[in-house]
Amino acid sequence: MTTVDAPGLGFAAAMQQAQGQISQHLTLRLAGEDPLHQAMRYAVRGGKMLRGFLVLESARLHGVDPKAALDAALAIECLHAYSLVHDDLPCMDDDDLRRGQPTLHRKWDEAMAVLAGDSLQSLAFELLATPDLGPHALALIRGLAQSAGKGGMVSGQMLDIAAETATKPLTLDEITRLQARKTGCLIQWAATAGAVLAGADCTPLRHYATALGLAFQIADDILDVEGDAAKVGKAVRKDAKAGKATFVSLLGLEPAKQRARDLADEACAALAPYGATGETLKQAARFVIARDS
């Protein structure tokens, strides 16, 4: 296994570079001009690409082949985009705005949203099923299937939908478990992808990602209360209108902010084994709780 012994670019530069590389790779891998390809590209573009960045940065820390890392980074962005397209559908969250643009089913129609989401999900696994990923590709593929499916993201979405009609609001422990599946599983897969591909110990990055994922969701709940829809890129204050239990509703606004800060500190502490080379990921944790979108 090869590991780096120098700091990275810094978060802002690394994130910008990751967005450019993933966007270029998206254009290369989805070059068709038929409506399905157009809809798939539309779904992936415009986001922060935080998960893809985490893949690339964890790969950099472990000396993973950049080509393999880029395939994995695009894979997680495709799978994440599929989940958003389906979550926005009228049968689920029924949203009209995503990333500052009309949701895919509004720009096209519901059938196209279902098909584009299905295609993005399968593309994610196609991108990972390549010899370039080396001898640990199967572990990465299996991990993504587990993180995305019945014990991960889909399970979390099911719990979220069930909570809307429950007779009593979720408890703090129940929300934490829900969000660990709905949001945290994909973040954990992304942050540990480089270690998996290198056959290295994933423990530090797993601890980092667990704290980061929860901090990310608390920040989302805070944005739903304080955010500007124009900056956030989607409807805000929906949770309060729906009477939905969130970290903010259960903890209070200021305690929720403090909890997010504490989790960011936990994430940074987990990176101690990487020394100065982990600084970019530390900056990512601070970004997660300070973002306005």
Coordinates of C-alpha atoms in Angstrom, one line a residue:
M1 CA 0.0 0.0 0.0
T2 CA 1.2 3.5 -0.9
T3 CA 0.4 6.4 1.4
V4 CA 1.0 10.1 1.0
D5 CA 3.1 12.1 3.4
A6 CA 2.3 15.6 2.3
P7 CA -0.8 17.9 2.9
G8 CA -3.4 18.2 0.1
L9 CA -4.5 21.2 -1.7
G10 CA -6.8 22.6 1.0
F11 CA -10.5 22.0 1.0
A12 CA -11.7 24.8 -1.3
A13 CA -9.2 24.0 -4.0
A14 CA -9.6 20.2 -3.6
M15 CA -13.4 20.6 -3.8
Q16 CA -13.2 22.7 -6.9
Q17 CA -10.8 20.3 -8.5
A18 CA -13.1 17.4 -7.6
Q19 CA -16.1 19.1 -9.0
G20 CA -14.3 19.7 -12.3
Q21 CA -12.9 16.2 -12.6
I22 CA -16.2 14.5 -11.8
S23 CA -18.1 16.8 -14.2
Q24 CA -15.7 16.1 -17.0
H25 CA -15.9 12.3 -16.3
L26 CA -19.7 12.6 -16.3
T27 CA -19.7 14.1 -19.7
L28 CA -17.4 11.4 -21.0
R29 CA -19.4 8.5 -19.6
L30 CA -22.8 10.0 -20.4
A31 CA -22.2 11.5 -23.8
G32 CA -25.5 10.6 -25.5
E33 CA -27.9 13.3 -26.5
D34 CA -31.2 11.4 -26.2
P35 CA -33.6 12.5 -23.5
L36 CA -32.5 9.8 -21.0
H37 CA -28.9 10.8 -21.1
Q38 CA -29.8 14.5 -20.9
A39 CA -32.0 13.8 -17.8
M40 CA -29.2 11.7 -16.2
R41 CA -26.7 14.5 -16.6
Y42 CA -29.2 17.1 -15.4
A43 CA -29.7 15.0 -12.2
V44 CA -26.0 14.8 -11.3
R45 CA -24.9 18.3 -12.2
G46 CA -25.3 21.3 -9.9
G47 CA -24.6 19.7 -6.6
K48 CA -21.7 20.1 -4.2
M49 CA -20.3 16.7 -5.1
L50 CA -19.2 16.3 -1.5
R51 CA -19.4 12.5 -1.6
G52 CA -17.3 12.4 -4.8
F53 CA -14.8 14.7 -3.1
L54 CA -14.6 12.4 -0.1
V55 CA -13.8 9.4 -2.5
L56 CA -11.0 11.4 -4.2
E57 CA -9.5 12.7 -1.0
S58 CA -9.6 9.3 0.7
A59 CA -8.0 7.8 -2.4
R60 CA -5.3 10.4 -2.4
L61 CA -4.5 9.6 1.3
H62 CA -3.9 6.0 0.3
G63 CA -2.1 6.4 -3.0
V64 CA -4.9 4.9 -5.1
D65 CA -4.8 5.1 -8.9
P66 CA -6.5 8.4 -9.8
K67 CA -8.4 6.8 -12.7
A68 CA -9.9 4.2 -10.4
A69 CA -10.7 6.9 -7.8
L70 CA -12.5 9.0 -10.4
D71 CA -14.7 6.1 -11.5
A72 CA -15.6 5.5 -7.8
A73 CA -16.3 9.3 -7.3
L74 CA -18.6 9.4 -10.2
A75 CA -20.3 6.2 -9.1
I76 CA -21.3 7.7 -5.7
E77 CA -22.5 10.9 -7.3
C78 CA -24.7 8.9 -9.7
L79 CA -26.1 6.9 -6.9
H80 CA -26.7 9.9 -4.7
A81 CA -28.4 11.7 -7.7
Y82 CA -30.7 8.8 -8.3
S83 CA -31.8 8.9 -4.7
L84 CA -32.6 12.6 -4.9
V85 CA -34.6 12.2 -8.1
H86 CA -36.7 9.4 -6.6
D87 CA -37.1 11.2 -3.2
D88 CA -38.4 14.3 -5.0
L89 CA -41.2 12.4 -6.7
P90 CA -44.9 13.1 -5.7
C91 CA -45.1 9.6 -4.2
M92 CA -42.4 10.5 -1.7
D93 CA -41.4 14.1 -0.8
D94 CA -43.2 15.8 -3.7
D95 CA -40.6 18.6 -4.2
D96 CA -40.5 21.1 -7.1
L97 CA -37.0 22.5 -6.5
R98 CA -33.6 20.8 -6.2
R99 CA -30.2 22.4 -6.5
G100 CA -31.9 25.7 -7.5
Q101 CA -33.6 24.1 -10.5
P102 CA -36.9 22.3 -11.2
T103 CA -36.8 18.8 -10.0
L104 CA -36.4 16.2 -12.7
H105 CA -40.0 15.1 -12.8
R106 CA -41.0 18.8 -13.2
K107 CA -38.6 19.5 -16.0
W108 CA -39.5 16.2 -17.8
D109 CA -42.2 14.0 -16.2
E110 CA -42.5 11.3 -13.6
A111 CA -41.8 8.4 -16.0
M112 CA -38.5 10.1 -17.0
A113 CA -37.6 10.7 -13.4
V114 CA -38.1 7.0 -12.5
L115 CA -36.1 5.8 -15.6
A116 CA -33.3 8.3 -15.1
G117 CA -33.0 7.4 -11.5
D118 CA -33.0 3.7 -12.3
S119 CA -30.3 4.2 -15.0
L120 CA -28.1 6.3 -12.6
Q121 CA -28.2 3.6 -10.0
S122 CA -27.2 0.9 -12.5
L123 CA -24.5 3.2 -13.9
A124 CA -23.0 3.5 -10.5
F125 CA -22.3 -0.2 -10.3
E126 CA -21.1 -0.4 -13.9
L127 CA -18.5 2.3 -13.1
L128 CA -17.2 0.2 -10.2
A129 CA -17.1 -3.1 -12.1
T130 CA -13.9 -2.3 -13.9
P131 CA -10.4 -3.9 -13.7
D132 CA -9.0 -0.5 -13.0
L133 CA -10.3 -0.7 -9.4
G134 CA -7.9 -3.5 -8.7
P135 CA -8.3 -6.6 -6.4
H136 CA -10.5 -4.9 -3.8
A137 CA -13.3 -3.8 -6.2
L138 CA -15.7 -6.5 -5.1
A139 CA -15.5 -5.2 -1.5
L140 CA -16.3 -1.7 -2.7
I141 CA -19.2 -2.8 -4.8
R142 CA -20.7 -4.9 -2.0
G143 CA -20.2 -2.0 0.4
L144 CA -22.1 0.4 -1.9
A145 CA -25.0 -2.1 -2.4
Q146 CA -25.3 -2.5 1.4
S147 CA -25.0 1.3 2.0
A148 CA -27.7 2.1 -0.6
G149 CA -30.2 -0.7 0.0
K150 CA -32.5 -2.3 2.5
G151 CA -30.1 -1.8 5.4
G152 CA -28.9 1.6 4.4
M153 CA -30.2 4.6 2.5
V154 CA -33.5 3.0 1.2
S155 CA -34.2 1.8 4.7
G156 CA -33.7 5.3 6.1
Q157 CA -36.0 6.8 3.5
M158 CA -38.7 4.2 4.4
L159 CA -38.3 5.2 8.1
D160 CA -38.6 8.8 7.2
I161 CA -41.8 8.3 5.3
A162 CA -43.3 6.2 8.0
A163 CA -42.5 8.9 10.6
E164 CA -44.8 11.3 8.7
T165 CA -47.9 9.3 9.6
A166 CA -46.7 7.9 13.0
T167 CA -48.9 8.6 16.0
K168 CA -46.0 10.2 17.9
P169 CA -42.8 12.0 16.8
L170 CA -39.6 10.2 16.6
T171 CA -37.2 10.3 19.6
L172 CA -33.7 11.6 19.3
D173 CA -32.3 8.1 19.2
E174 CA -34.7 7.1 16.4
I175 CA -33.9 10.2 14.3
T176 CA -30.2 9.5 14.8
R177 CA -30.7 5.9 13.6
L178 CA -32.8 7.0 10.6
Q179 CA -30.3 9.6 9.5
A180 CA -27.4 7.2 9.9
R181 CA -29.0 5.1 7.2
K182 CA -30.6 7.8 5.0
T183 CA -27.6 10.1 4.9
G184 CA -24.7 8.6 6.8
C185 CA -24.3 5.3 4.9
L186 CA -23.4 6.9 1.6
I187 CA -21.1 9.4 3.3
Q188 CA -19.3 6.6 5.1
W189 CA -18.9 4.6 1.9
A190 CA -17.4 7.6 0.1
A191 CA -15.0 8.5 2.9
T192 CA -13.7 5.0 3.3
A193 CA -13.5 4.2 -0.5
G194 CA -9.8 5.0 -0.8
A195 CA -8.9 2.8 2.2
V196 CA -11.0 -0.1 0.8
L197 CA -9.4 0.2 -2.6
A198 CA -5.9 0.2 -1.0
G199 CA -6.7 -2.7 1.3
A200 CA -6.0 -0.4 4.3
D201 CA -7.5 -0.1 7.7
C202 CA -10.8 1.8 7.3
T203 CA -11.4 2.4 11.0
P204 CA -10.1 6.0 11.3
L205 CA -12.1 7.1 8.2
R206 CA -15.2 5.2 9.3
H207 CA -15.2 7.1 12.6
Y208 CA -14.6 10.3 10.7
A209 CA -17.5 9.6 8.4
T210 CA -19.9 8.6 11.2
A211 CA -19.4 12.0 12.9
L212 CA -19.4 13.9 9.6
G213 CA -22.6 12.3 8.3
L214 CA -24.5 13.2 11.5
A215 CA -23.1 16.7 11.5
F216 CA -24.2 17.0 7.9
Q217 CA -27.8 16.1 8.7
I218 CA -28.0 18.4 11.7
A219 CA -26.7 21.2 9.5
D220 CA -29.5 20.3 7.0
D221 CA -32.1 20.6 9.8
I222 CA -30.7 24.0 10.8
L223 CA -30.8 25.2 7.2
D224 CA -34.4 24.1 7.0
V225 CA -35.1 26.6 9.8
E226 CA -32.7 29.4 9.0
G227 CA -31.8 28.9 5.3
D228 CA -32.7 31.0 2.3
A229 CA -34.4 28.9 -0.4
A230 CA -32.5 30.7 -3.1
K231 CA -29.2 29.7 -1.5
V232 CA -30.2 26.3 -0.3
G233 CA -31.6 25.4 -3.7
K234 CA -34.7 23.7 -2.4
A235 CA -37.8 24.4 -0.3
V236 CA -37.1 25.3 3.3
R237 CA -39.2 25.3 6.5
K238 CA -41.0 22.2 5.3
D239 CA -40.3 20.1 8.4
A240 CA -41.8 22.6 10.8
K241 CA -45.0 23.0 8.6
A242 CA -45.3 19.2 8.6
G243 CA -44.8 18.9 12.3
K244 CA -41.8 16.6 11.6
A245 CA -39.4 15.8 14.4
T246 CA -35.8 17.0 13.6
F247 CA -32.6 17.5 15.5
V248 CA -33.6 21.2 15.8
S249 CA -37.1 20.5 17.1
L250 CA -35.9 18.0 19.7
L251 CA -32.6 19.7 20.8
G252 CA -33.4 23.4 20.1
L253 CA -31.7 25.6 17.6
E254 CA -28.6 26.6 19.6
P255 CA -28.0 23.2 21.1
A256 CA -28.3 21.7 17.7
K257 CA -25.6 24.0 16.4
Q258 CA -23.4 23.1 19.3
R259 CA -24.0 19.4 18.6
A260 CA -22.9 19.9 15.0
R261 CA -19.8 21.7 16.1
D262 CA -19.0 18.9 18.6
L263 CA -19.4 16.3 15.8
A264 CA -17.1 18.2 13.5
D265 CA -14.5 18.2 16.3
E266 CA -15.0 14.4 16.6
A267 CA -14.6 14.0 12.9
C268 CA -11.3 15.9 13.0
A269 CA -10.0 14.0 16.0
A270 CA -10.6 10.7 14.1
L271 CA -8.1 11.8 11.5
A272 CA -5.2 11.9 14.0
P273 CA -3.5 8.9 12.4
Y274 CA -3.1 10.8 9.1
G275 CA -1.3 13.8 10.6
A276 CA -1.0 16.8 8.3
T277 CA -2.2 14.8 5.3
G278 CA -5.7 14.7 6.9
E279 CA -6.0 18.5 7.0
T280 CA -8.2 18.8 3.9
L281 CA -10.7 16.3 5.4
K282 CA -10.7 18.3 8.6
Q283 CA -11.5 21.5 6.6
A284 CA -14.3 19.5 4.9
A285 CA -15.9 18.7 8.4
R286 CA -15.8 22.4 9.2
F287 CA -17.4 23.3 5.9
V288 CA -20.2 20.8 6.4
I289 CA -21.5 22.7 9.5
A290 CA -20.9 26.2 8.1
R291 CA -22.4 25.8 4.6
D292 CA -25.5 27.8 3.5
S293 CA -26.7 25.3 0.9

